[in-house]
Coordinates of C-alpha atoms and ligand atoms in Angstrom, one line a residue:
M1 CA -19.7 23.5 23.4
P2 CA -18.8 20.7 26.0
E3 CA -15.3 20.5 27.6
T4 CA -12.9 18.6 25.4
S5 CA -12.8 15.7 27.7
N6 CA -16.6 15.3 27.5
L7 CA -16.8 15.3 23.7
H8 CA -18.7 12.5 22.0
I9 CA -16.9 11.6 18.8
A10 CA -18.3 9.5 15.9
V11 CA -15.7 7.7 13.7
V12 CA -17.2 6.7 10.3
G13 CA -15.3 3.8 8.9
G14 CA -13.3 1.1 10.8
G15 CA -10.2 0.8 8.6
P16 CA -6.7 1.5 9.9
G17 CA -7.5 5.2 9.9
G18 CA -10.8 4.9 11.7
Y19 CA -10.0 2.3 14.3
A20 CA -6.7 3.9 15.2
A21 CA -8.6 7.2 15.7
A22 CA -11.3 5.6 17.7
F23 CA -8.9 3.7 20.0
L24 CA -6.7 6.7 20.7
A25 CA -9.7 8.9 21.3
A26 CA -11.0 6.4 23.9
D27 CA -7.5 6.2 25.4
L28 CA -7.6 10.0 25.8
G29 CA -10.8 9.7 27.7
L30 CA -13.3 10.8 25.0
R31 CA -16.6 9.0 24.4
V32 CA -16.4 7.2 21.1
T33 CA -18.8 5.6 18.6
L34 CA -17.2 3.7 15.7
I35 CA -19.5 2.7 12.7
D36 CA -18.6 0.3 9.9
P37 CA -20.6 -2.2 7.8
E38 CA -18.4 -5.2 8.8
L39 CA -18.9 -7.3 11.9
N40 CA -15.6 -6.0 13.4
P41 CA -13.3 -3.1 12.6
G42 CA -10.5 -3.7 10.0
G43 CA -11.6 -1.9 6.8
V44 CA -10.1 -2.6 3.4
C45 CA -6.6 -3.1 4.9
L46 CA -7.6 -6.1 7.0
Y47 CA -10.5 -7.6 5.1
R48 CA -9.5 -7.1 1.4
G49 CA -6.2 -5.3 1.2
C50 CA -2.8 -5.3 3.0
I51 CA -3.3 -8.4 5.2
P52 CA -4.9 -11.0 2.9
S53 CA -2.5 -10.0 0.1
K54 CA 0.5 -10.3 2.3
A55 CA -0.6 -13.7 3.6
L56 CA -0.8 -15.0 0.0
L57 CA 2.4 -13.3 -0.9
H58 CA 4.2 -15.1 1.9
V59 CA 3.0 -18.4 0.4
A60 CA 4.0 -17.3 -3.1
K61 CA 7.5 -16.5 -1.7
L62 CA 7.8 -19.9 -0.3
I63 CA 6.8 -21.6 -3.5
N64 CA 9.3 -19.4 -5.6
E65 CA 12.1 -20.1 -3.1
S66 CA 11.5 -23.8 -3.2
R67 CA 11.7 -23.8 -7.0
H68 CA 14.9 -21.7 -6.9
A69 CA 16.5 -24.1 -4.4
K70 CA 17.6 -26.5 -7.2
N71 CA 20.3 -23.9 -7.9
W72 CA 21.7 -24.8 -4.5
G73 CA 21.5 -28.6 -5.1
I74 CA 18.2 -29.1 -3.3
E75 CA 15.3 -30.2 -5.5
F76 CA 11.8 -30.2 -4.2
A77 CA 8.9 -31.7 -6.1
E78 CA 6.4 -29.2 -7.6
P79 CA 4.0 -28.2 -4.9
N80 CA 0.6 -29.7 -4.6
I81 CA -1.7 -26.7 -4.0
D82 CA -4.9 -27.1 -2.0
V83 CA -6.6 -23.8 -2.8
A84 CA -9.4 -24.4 -0.2
R85 CA -6.8 -24.7 2.6
L86 CA -4.8 -21.8 1.4
R87 CA -8.0 -19.7 1.3
S88 CA -8.8 -20.8 4.9
F89 CA -5.3 -19.9 6.1
K90 CA -5.8 -16.4 4.7
D91 CA -9.4 -16.1 6.0
G92 CA -8.1 -17.3 9.4
V93 CA -5.6 -14.5 9.6
I94 CA -8.3 -11.9 8.7
K95 CA -10.6 -13.4 11.4
K96 CA -8.0 -13.4 14.1
L97 CA -6.9 -9.8 13.4
T98 CA -10.4 -8.3 13.0
G99 CA -11.8 -10.3 16.0
G100 CA -8.9 -8.9 18.0
L101 CA -9.9 -5.4 17.0
G102 CA -13.4 -6.2 18.1
Q103 CA -12.1 -7.2 21.5
L104 CA -9.9 -4.1 21.7
S105 CA -13.0 -2.0 21.0
K106 CA -14.9 -3.6 23.8
Q107 CA -12.0 -3.3 26.2
R108 CA -11.7 0.4 25.5
K109 CA -15.5 0.8 25.8
V110 CA -15.7 2.1 22.2
E111 CA -19.4 1.7 21.1
Y112 CA -19.1 -0.3 17.9
I113 CA -22.1 -0.1 15.5
Q114 CA -22.2 -2.5 12.5
G115 CA -23.9 -0.3 10.0
R116 CA -23.7 2.5 7.5
V117 CA -23.9 6.3 7.9
A118 CA -25.6 9.2 6.2
F119 CA -25.2 12.9 7.3
E120 CA -28.3 14.7 8.4
S121 CA -26.3 17.8 9.5
S122 CA -22.8 18.7 10.6
T123 CA -23.4 17.0 14.0
T124 CA -26.2 14.4 13.3
L125 CA -25.7 11.1 11.6
R126 CA -28.4 8.7 10.3
V127 CA -27.1 5.3 11.3
S128 CA -28.6 2.3 9.5
R129 CA -27.7 -0.7 11.6
A130 CA -26.9 -4.1 9.9
A131 CA -29.5 -5.6 12.2
G132 CA -32.2 -3.4 10.5
S133 CA -32.9 -0.5 12.9
E134 CA -32.2 3.2 12.1
D135 CA -31.3 6.0 14.5
S136 CA -30.4 9.7 14.3
L137 CA -27.4 10.2 16.5
R138 CA -25.9 13.5 17.6
F139 CA -22.1 14.0 18.1
D140 CA -19.8 16.8 19.0
R141 CA -17.2 15.8 16.4
I142 CA -17.3 13.4 13.5
I143 CA -14.2 11.8 11.8
I144 CA -14.8 10.6 8.3
A145 CA -12.6 7.6 7.6
T146 CA -14.6 6.0 4.7
G147 CA -11.5 4.9 2.7
S148 CA -11.5 4.0 -0.9
R149 CA -12.7 1.3 -3.4
P150 CA -11.3 -0.1 -6.7
A151 CA -11.5 2.3 -9.6
V152 CA -13.7 1.1 -12.4
I153 CA -13.3 1.7 -16.2
P154 CA -16.9 1.6 -17.6
S155 CA -15.7 0.1 -20.9
L156 CA -14.0 -2.8 -19.0
K157 CA -17.1 -3.7 -17.0
L158 CA -18.5 -7.1 -17.7
D159 CA -20.9 -8.9 -15.4
T160 CA -19.1 -12.2 -15.1
P161 CA -16.9 -13.8 -12.4
R162 CA -14.2 -14.0 -15.0
M163 CA -13.6 -10.2 -14.5
M164 CA -12.1 -9.6 -11.1
D165 CA -11.1 -6.6 -9.0
S166 CA -8.6 -6.8 -6.1
T167 CA -11.4 -7.8 -3.7
S168 CA -12.6 -10.8 -5.8
A169 CA -9.0 -11.7 -6.7
L170 CA -8.2 -12.0 -3.0
D171 CA -11.2 -14.3 -2.5
L172 CA -9.1 -16.9 -4.5
S173 CA -12.1 -18.8 -5.8
E174 CA -9.8 -20.7 -8.1
V175 CA -6.5 -20.5 -9.9
P176 CA -7.1 -19.7 -13.5
G177 CA -5.0 -21.2 -16.3
T178 CA -4.4 -17.7 -17.8
L179 CA -4.8 -14.4 -16.1
L180 CA -4.5 -10.9 -17.5
V181 CA -3.7 -8.1 -15.0
I182 CA -4.8 -4.7 -16.3
G183 CA -2.6 -2.1 -14.6
G184 CA 1.1 -2.3 -13.7
G185 CA 0.7 -0.6 -10.3
Y186 CA 1.6 -2.2 -7.0
I187 CA -1.7 -4.0 -6.3
G188 CA -1.7 -5.6 -9.8
L189 CA 1.9 -6.7 -9.5
E190 CA 1.4 -8.1 -6.0
L191 CA -1.7 -10.1 -7.0
G192 CA -0.1 -11.2 -10.3
T193 CA 2.9 -12.5 -8.3
V194 CA 0.5 -14.6 -6.1
Y195 CA -1.4 -16.1 -9.0
A196 CA 1.8 -16.8 -11.0
A197 CA 3.3 -18.7 -8.0
L198 CA 0.1 -20.7 -7.7
G199 CA 0.4 -21.7 -11.4
S200 CA -1.5 -19.2 -13.5
K201 CA 0.1 -17.9 -16.7
V202 CA 0.0 -14.2 -15.9
S203 CA 0.2 -11.3 -18.3
V204 CA 0.4 -7.7 -17.3
V205 CA -0.7 -4.8 -19.5
E206 CA 0.3 -1.2 -18.6
M207 CA -0.5 1.8 -20.7
L208 CA 2.6 3.7 -19.6
P209 CA 6.2 2.8 -20.7
G210 CA 7.1 1.2 -17.4
L211 CA 5.8 -0.8 -14.5
L212 CA 5.1 1.0 -11.2
P213 CA 4.7 4.5 -12.8
G214 CA 6.0 7.1 -10.3
A215 CA 8.7 4.9 -8.8
D216 CA 12.4 5.5 -9.6
R217 CA 13.4 3.5 -12.7
D218 CA 16.6 2.1 -11.2
L219 CA 14.6 0.5 -8.4
V220 CA 12.0 -0.9 -10.9
L221 CA 14.6 -2.5 -13.2
P222 CA 15.6 -5.5 -11.1
L223 CA 11.9 -6.2 -10.4
H224 CA 11.0 -5.9 -14.1
K225 CA 13.8 -8.4 -15.0
R226 CA 12.5 -10.9 -12.5
M227 CA 8.9 -10.4 -13.5
E228 CA 9.8 -11.2 -17.1
K229 CA 10.8 -14.6 -15.8
I230 CA 7.7 -15.3 -13.7
F231 CA 5.1 -13.7 -15.9
D232 CA 4.1 -15.0 -19.3
S233 CA 4.3 -11.5 -20.8
I234 CA 4.5 -7.8 -19.8
L235 CA 2.9 -5.5 -22.3
L236 CA 4.0 -1.8 -21.9
N237 CA 2.7 1.2 -23.8
T238 CA -0.4 -0.8 -24.4
T239 CA -4.1 -0.2 -23.6
V240 CA -7.0 -2.6 -23.4
A241 CA -9.4 -1.3 -26.1
A242 CA -12.2 -3.9 -25.4
V243 CA -13.2 -6.9 -23.4
K244 CA -15.8 -9.4 -24.4
A245 CA -17.1 -12.4 -22.5
E246 CA -17.0 -15.6 -24.5
A247 CA -17.9 -19.2 -23.6
D248 CA -14.3 -20.1 -22.9
G249 CA -12.9 -16.9 -21.5
I250 CA -12.6 -13.1 -21.9
R251 CA -11.5 -11.9 -25.3
V252 CA -9.3 -8.9 -24.9
T253 CA -8.4 -6.4 -27.6
F254 CA -5.1 -4.6 -27.2
D255 CA -4.1 -1.3 -28.6
G256 CA -0.6 0.4 -28.8
P257 CA 2.5 0.8 -31.0
E258 CA 4.2 -2.4 -29.6
V259 CA 1.2 -4.7 -29.8
K260 CA 2.1 -8.0 -31.6
E261 CA -1.1 -10.0 -30.9
R262 CA -4.2 -7.7 -31.1
E263 CA -6.6 -10.2 -29.5
R264 CA -6.1 -12.8 -26.8
V265 CA -8.5 -14.9 -24.7
F266 CA -7.8 -15.2 -21.0
D267 CA -9.5 -17.4 -18.4
K268 CA -9.7 -14.4 -16.0
V269 CA -8.9 -10.7 -16.1
L270 CA -8.0 -8.6 -13.0
V271 CA -8.7 -4.9 -13.4
S272 CA -6.3 -3.0 -11.1
V273 CA -6.3 0.6 -12.3
G274 CA -6.2 2.5 -9.1
R275 CA -8.6 3.4 -6.3
K276 CA -11.3 6.0 -5.8
P277 CA -12.0 7.8 -2.5
N278 CA -15.3 7.0 -0.8
S279 CA -16.4 10.6 -0.5
E280 CA -19.9 10.2 -1.9
I281 CA -21.4 9.8 1.6
P282 CA -25.2 10.4 1.5
G283 CA -26.1 13.8 3.0
L284 CA -22.5 15.2 2.9
E285 CA -23.9 18.1 1.0
K286 CA -25.8 19.1 4.2
T287 CA -22.4 20.0 5.8
Q288 CA -19.7 22.4 4.8
V289 CA -17.3 19.7 3.9
K290 CA -15.6 20.3 0.5
V291 CA -14.7 17.6 -1.9
G292 CA -11.9 18.4 -4.4
P293 CA -11.9 17.6 -8.2
R294 CA -10.4 14.1 -7.8
G295 CA -13.0 13.2 -5.1
F296 CA -10.8 13.7 -2.1
I297 CA -12.2 15.5 0.9
E298 CA -10.3 18.7 1.6
V299 CA -8.6 19.0 5.0
N300 CA -6.0 21.2 6.8
K301 CA -2.9 20.0 8.7
Q302 CA -5.1 19.1 11.6
L303 CA -7.2 17.0 9.3
R304 CA -10.2 19.3 9.8
T305 CA -12.5 19.8 6.9
D306 CA -14.1 23.2 6.0
D307 CA -16.8 22.2 8.6
P308 CA -15.5 22.9 12.1
T309 CA -17.1 19.8 13.6
I310 CA -16.0 17.4 10.9
Y311 CA -12.5 15.8 10.4
A312 CA -11.4 13.4 7.7
I313 CA -8.5 11.0 7.4
G314 CA -7.0 8.2 5.4
D315 CA -7.6 7.3 1.7
V316 CA -10.6 9.6 1.5
V317 CA -8.4 12.6 1.9
G318 CA -5.7 11.8 -0.6
E319 CA -2.5 10.2 -1.6
P320 CA -0.5 8.2 -0.7
M321 CA -3.4 5.8 -0.1
L322 CA -1.6 3.7 2.5
A323 CA -2.7 2.2 5.8
H324 CA 0.1 3.7 7.9
K325 CA -0.6 7.2 6.5
A326 CA -4.3 6.7 7.4
S327 CA -3.5 5.6 11.0
H328 CA -1.1 8.5 11.6
E329 CA -3.6 10.9 10.3
G330 CA -6.2 9.4 12.6
R331 CA -3.9 10.0 15.6
T332 CA -3.4 13.7 14.5
A333 CA -7.1 14.3 14.0
V334 CA -7.9 12.9 17.5
E335 CA -5.1 14.8 19.2
A336 CA -6.3 18.0 17.5
I337 CA -9.9 17.4 18.7
A338 CA -8.5 16.8 22.2
G339 CA -6.9 20.2 22.1
H340 CA -3.3 19.2 21.5
K341 CA -1.1 21.4 19.3
V342 CA -0.5 19.0 16.4
A343 CA -0.1 19.0 12.7
F344 CA 0.3 16.2 10.1
E345 CA 3.5 17.1 8.3
P346 CA 5.7 14.1 8.0
N347 CA 9.0 14.3 6.1
A348 CA 8.7 10.7 5.0
I349 CA 5.8 8.3 4.4
P350 CA 7.3 5.0 3.3
A351 CA 5.9 3.1 0.3
V352 CA 6.5 -0.6 -0.1
V353 CA 5.7 -2.9 -3.0
F354 CA 5.7 -6.4 -1.6
T355 CA 6.7 -8.1 -4.8
D356 CA 9.8 -10.3 -5.2
P357 CA 12.2 -8.4 -5.0
E358 CA 10.5 -5.8 -2.9
I359 CA 10.7 -2.1 -3.7
A360 CA 10.6 0.5 -0.9
W361 CA 11.2 4.2 -0.7
C362 CA 10.6 7.2 1.5
G363 CA 11.1 10.9 1.5
L364 CA 12.4 12.5 -1.7
T365 CA 12.7 10.3 -4.8
E366 CA 14.9 10.9 -7.8
T367 CA 11.9 11.2 -10.0
Q368 CA 10.5 13.9 -7.8
A369 CA 13.9 15.7 -7.5
Q370 CA 14.2 15.8 -11.3
K371 CA 10.7 17.1 -11.6
E372 CA 11.4 19.9 -9.1
S373 CA 14.9 20.5 -10.7
R374 CA 16.3 20.0 -7.2
E375 CA 20.0 19.4 -6.8
I376 CA 20.8 16.2 -5.0
K377 CA 23.6 13.7 -4.7
V378 CA 22.7 10.1 -5.1
A379 CA 24.9 7.4 -3.3
K380 CA 24.2 3.9 -4.5
F381 CA 25.3 0.6 -3.0
P382 CA 24.8 -2.4 -5.3
W383 CA 23.8 -5.6 -3.4
A384 CA 26.3 -7.6 -5.5
A385 CA 28.8 -6.3 -3.0
S386 CA 26.7 -7.3 0.1
G387 CA 27.8 -10.5 1.8
R388 CA 24.3 -11.1 3.1
A389 CA 22.7 -10.7 -0.3
L390 CA 25.1 -13.3 -1.7
T391 CA 24.3 -15.8 1.0
L392 CA 20.7 -15.4 0.0
D393 CA 21.6 -15.7 -3.7
R394 CA 19.9 -12.4 -4.3
P395 CA 22.5 -10.0 -5.5
E396 CA 20.2 -7.9 -7.8
G397 CA 19.2 -5.4 -5.1
L398 CA 20.3 -1.8 -4.7
T399 CA 20.2 0.7 -1.8
K400 CA 20.5 4.4 -2.5
L401 CA 20.5 7.5 -0.4
L402 CA 19.4 10.9 -1.8
I403 CA 21.5 13.5 -0.1
D404 CA 21.4 17.3 0.0
P405 CA 24.8 18.3 -1.4
Q406 CA 25.1 21.4 0.8
T407 CA 24.0 20.1 4.2
E408 CA 24.7 16.4 3.6
R409 CA 21.3 15.6 5.0
V410 CA 19.6 12.4 4.0
L411 CA 16.4 13.5 2.1
G412 CA 15.3 10.2 0.7
V413 CA 16.0 6.5 0.6
G414 CA 15.2 3.9 -2.1
I415 CA 15.7 0.2 -1.9
V416 CA 15.0 -2.7 -4.2
G417 CA 15.8 -6.2 -3.0
V418 CA 14.5 -9.0 -0.7
G419 CA 13.2 -7.6 2.6
A420 CA 13.3 -3.9 1.3
G421 CA 10.0 -3.4 3.1
E422 CA 11.6 -4.0 6.5
L423 CA 14.8 -2.2 5.7
I424 CA 13.1 1.0 4.7
A425 CA 12.1 1.7 8.3
E426 CA 15.7 2.8 9.0
G427 CA 15.5 5.1 6.1
V428 CA 12.3 6.7 7.4
L429 CA 13.9 7.3 10.7
A430 CA 17.0 8.8 9.1
V431 CA 14.8 11.2 7.0
E432 CA 12.5 12.1 9.9
M433 CA 15.4 12.7 12.3
A434 CA 17.2 14.8 9.7
A435 CA 20.1 12.5 9.9
L436 CA 23.3 13.4 8.0
A437 CA 25.0 11.0 5.7
K438 CA 27.8 10.9 8.3
D439 CA 25.3 9.8 11.0
V440 CA 24.3 6.8 8.8
A441 CA 27.9 6.0 7.9
L442 CA 29.0 6.1 11.6
T443 CA 26.1 3.9 12.8
I444 CA 27.6 0.5 13.3
H445 CA 25.3 -2.0 11.6
P446 CA 25.3 -5.8 12.3
H447 CA 27.1 -8.0 9.9
P448 CA 26.2 -9.8 7.8
T449 CA 22.8 -8.2 7.2
L450 CA 21.1 -6.4 4.4
S451 CA 20.8 -3.4 6.7
E452 CA 24.5 -2.8 6.2
T453 CA 23.7 -1.6 2.7
L454 CA 22.3 1.6 4.1
M455 CA 25.5 2.3 6.0
E456 CA 27.5 1.3 2.9
S457 CA 25.5 3.8 0.7
A458 CA 26.5 6.5 3.1
E459 CA 30.1 5.4 2.8
V460 CA 29.8 5.5 -1.0
F461 CA 28.7 9.2 -0.6
F462 CA 32.1 9.9 1.1
G463 CA 34.1 7.6 -1.2
T464 CA 35.1 5.5 1.8
S465 CA 33.1 2.2 1.2
T466 CA 35.7 -0.6 1.6
D467 CA 33.3 -3.2 0.0
I468 CA 33.4 -1.7 -3.4
Y469 CA 36.2 -0.2 -5.5
R470 CA 35.8 3.0 -7.4
P471 CA 39.0 4.3 -9.0
K472 CA 39.6 7.9 -8.0
P473 CA 39.1 10.3 -10.9
R474 CA 42.5 11.5 -12.1
Ligands
LIG501 C1 -5.1 -5.4 -2.5 C2 -4.7 -4.2 -1.6 C3 -3.5 -4.3 -1.0 C4 -3.0 -3.3 -0.2 N1 -1.8 -3.4 0.4 C5 -1.4 -2.4 1.2 C6 -0.2 -2.5 1.9 O1 0.5 -3.5 1.8 N2 0.2 -1.5 2.7 C7 -0.5 -0.4 2.9 O2 -0.1 0.5 3.6 N3 -1.7 -0.2 2.2 C8 -2.1 -1.2 1.4 N4 -3.3 -1.1 0.8 C9 -4.1 0.2 1.0 C10 -4.8 0.2 2.3 O3 -5.7 -0.9 2.4 C11 -5.6 1.5 2.5 O4 -4.7 2.6 2.3 C12 -6.2 1.6 3.9 O5 -7.0 0.5 4.1 C13 -6.9 2.9 4.0 O6 -7.5 3.0 5.3 P1 -8.7 3.9 5.6 O7 -8.8 3.8 7.1 O8 -8.6 5.2 5.0 O9 -10.0 3.2 5.0 P2 -10.4 1.7 4.6 O10 -9.5 0.7 5.1 O11 -10.8 1.8 3.2 O12 -11.7 1.6 5.5 C14 -12.9 2.4 5.3 C15 -14.1 1.7 5.9 O13 -15.2 2.6 5.9 C16 -16.3 1.9 5.6 N5 -17.4 2.9 5.1 C17 -17.4 3.5 3.8 N6 -18.5 4.2 3.7 C18 -19.2 4.2 4.9 C19 -20.4 4.7 5.4 N7 -21.1 5.6 4.7 N8 -20.7 4.4 6.7 C20 -20.0 3.5 7.5 N9 -18.8 3.0 7.0 C21 -18.4 3.3 5.8 C22 -15.9 0.9 4.5 O14 -16.8 -0.1 4.4 C23 -14.5 0.5 5.2 O15 -14.7 -0.6 6.0 C24 -3.8 -2.1 0.0 C25 -5.1 -2.0 -0.6 C26 -5.5 -3.1 -1.4 C27 -6.8 -3.0 -2.1

């Protein structure tokens, strides 16, 4: 076995897990080959996930804000939407970022191969280059970072551009008159928000009793209320029994106790029912890598698989399937390969839903605490008492801290409101640093900002918040 510093590493997949791993490995002095089918690194996150969706959501926010401005005495005309220009703005952002990653690969002397990979053994990869040639390449260590793809329900598969997944929805080929989003998870709600702002009449169907299953209900409530206004309909406890392509649209049959209209025709349907790990890599059976029942590759805390030369990171190893989790796992895997004493064991991985309002949480959630019958104290600060929220005319938000009643340590943070995705970073720091509620209360926050709501929640825990009044129990 070569010295750690002479190792040649292959990283399979150039998403936020793969490129972070490849770049750090190069920075640590290892020899690195990064292989991905795209022209440049970026993966789902940059080409058809986080980045294009957030570019479009920014535009949606602007449109919604301009419509809302009439409440402040400022009336704008309805926007004239040039879909082709909007598409090229989004594509331009993708090109800039992925091109930048291509540059960074070159600067670090990472060998980037545009191609796909199959395993020949635990150390040899068959690399099929996009340009046509094929090679067998030998490596000392291999990091699998092949990510995930949209889940498909066979009965909802129709070969027509009217049926979309998140990738084709982000292509933004047109703005349909009516759109049905199947699945009330974060991807469906984010994309539904975009299309609604652009002028589609959007309906959402979710088989469970609430949107964003898994998130705390008090955080979802303000979002649900606002979505009732921007969406045509939200159908809960409802499944899609059948879809049929017709000349003028997709005929959808609904099933469920609350269904009023059994059949409806939509111009387009977006299927957004979760994601599947890309673990069916050709030849993987020639290694000792184990794949679990849900398709995730099994790894230990160093991200090493059951095969001592192979590591795996990102969406392909499990939930939460989020870009920042993938890149942190990438770092840990590389450091482990380089011989550092490391383990991936975060206290808090933030989750953000970039809807309007945004929802964000980290660490322990109330839902999880209830499931585990864990005793916690919850301190909530309603944004109706936040000066900053009122200046923005967005008082519907809420910030809460989940606190250990014995140690007074902050175990989790949940926020709903505009900008929650930025605010949660402070919560992550508090949970990771094992901050006490007192630490958060004593940290002077700038006024007037939404960040004060974190400090105020801690004050609520001690009954000392001066911005809300709670009569003392007699
Ligand atoms: C619409 C949408 C919005 C999202 N928004 C967010 C968000 O706001 N925030 C967030 O954190 N996450 C978001 N995500 C999730 C995020 O994109 C993923 O968690 C993240 O991209 C996972 O990174 P990864 O490195 O594991 O793999 P991926 O980004 O999936 O990259 C894997 C790469 O491996 C390549 N590959 C697969 N098989 C092979 C093979 N055999 N050989 C070579 N290459 C291969 C793939 O083509 C791909 O390029 C979003 C996802 C979607 C779909």
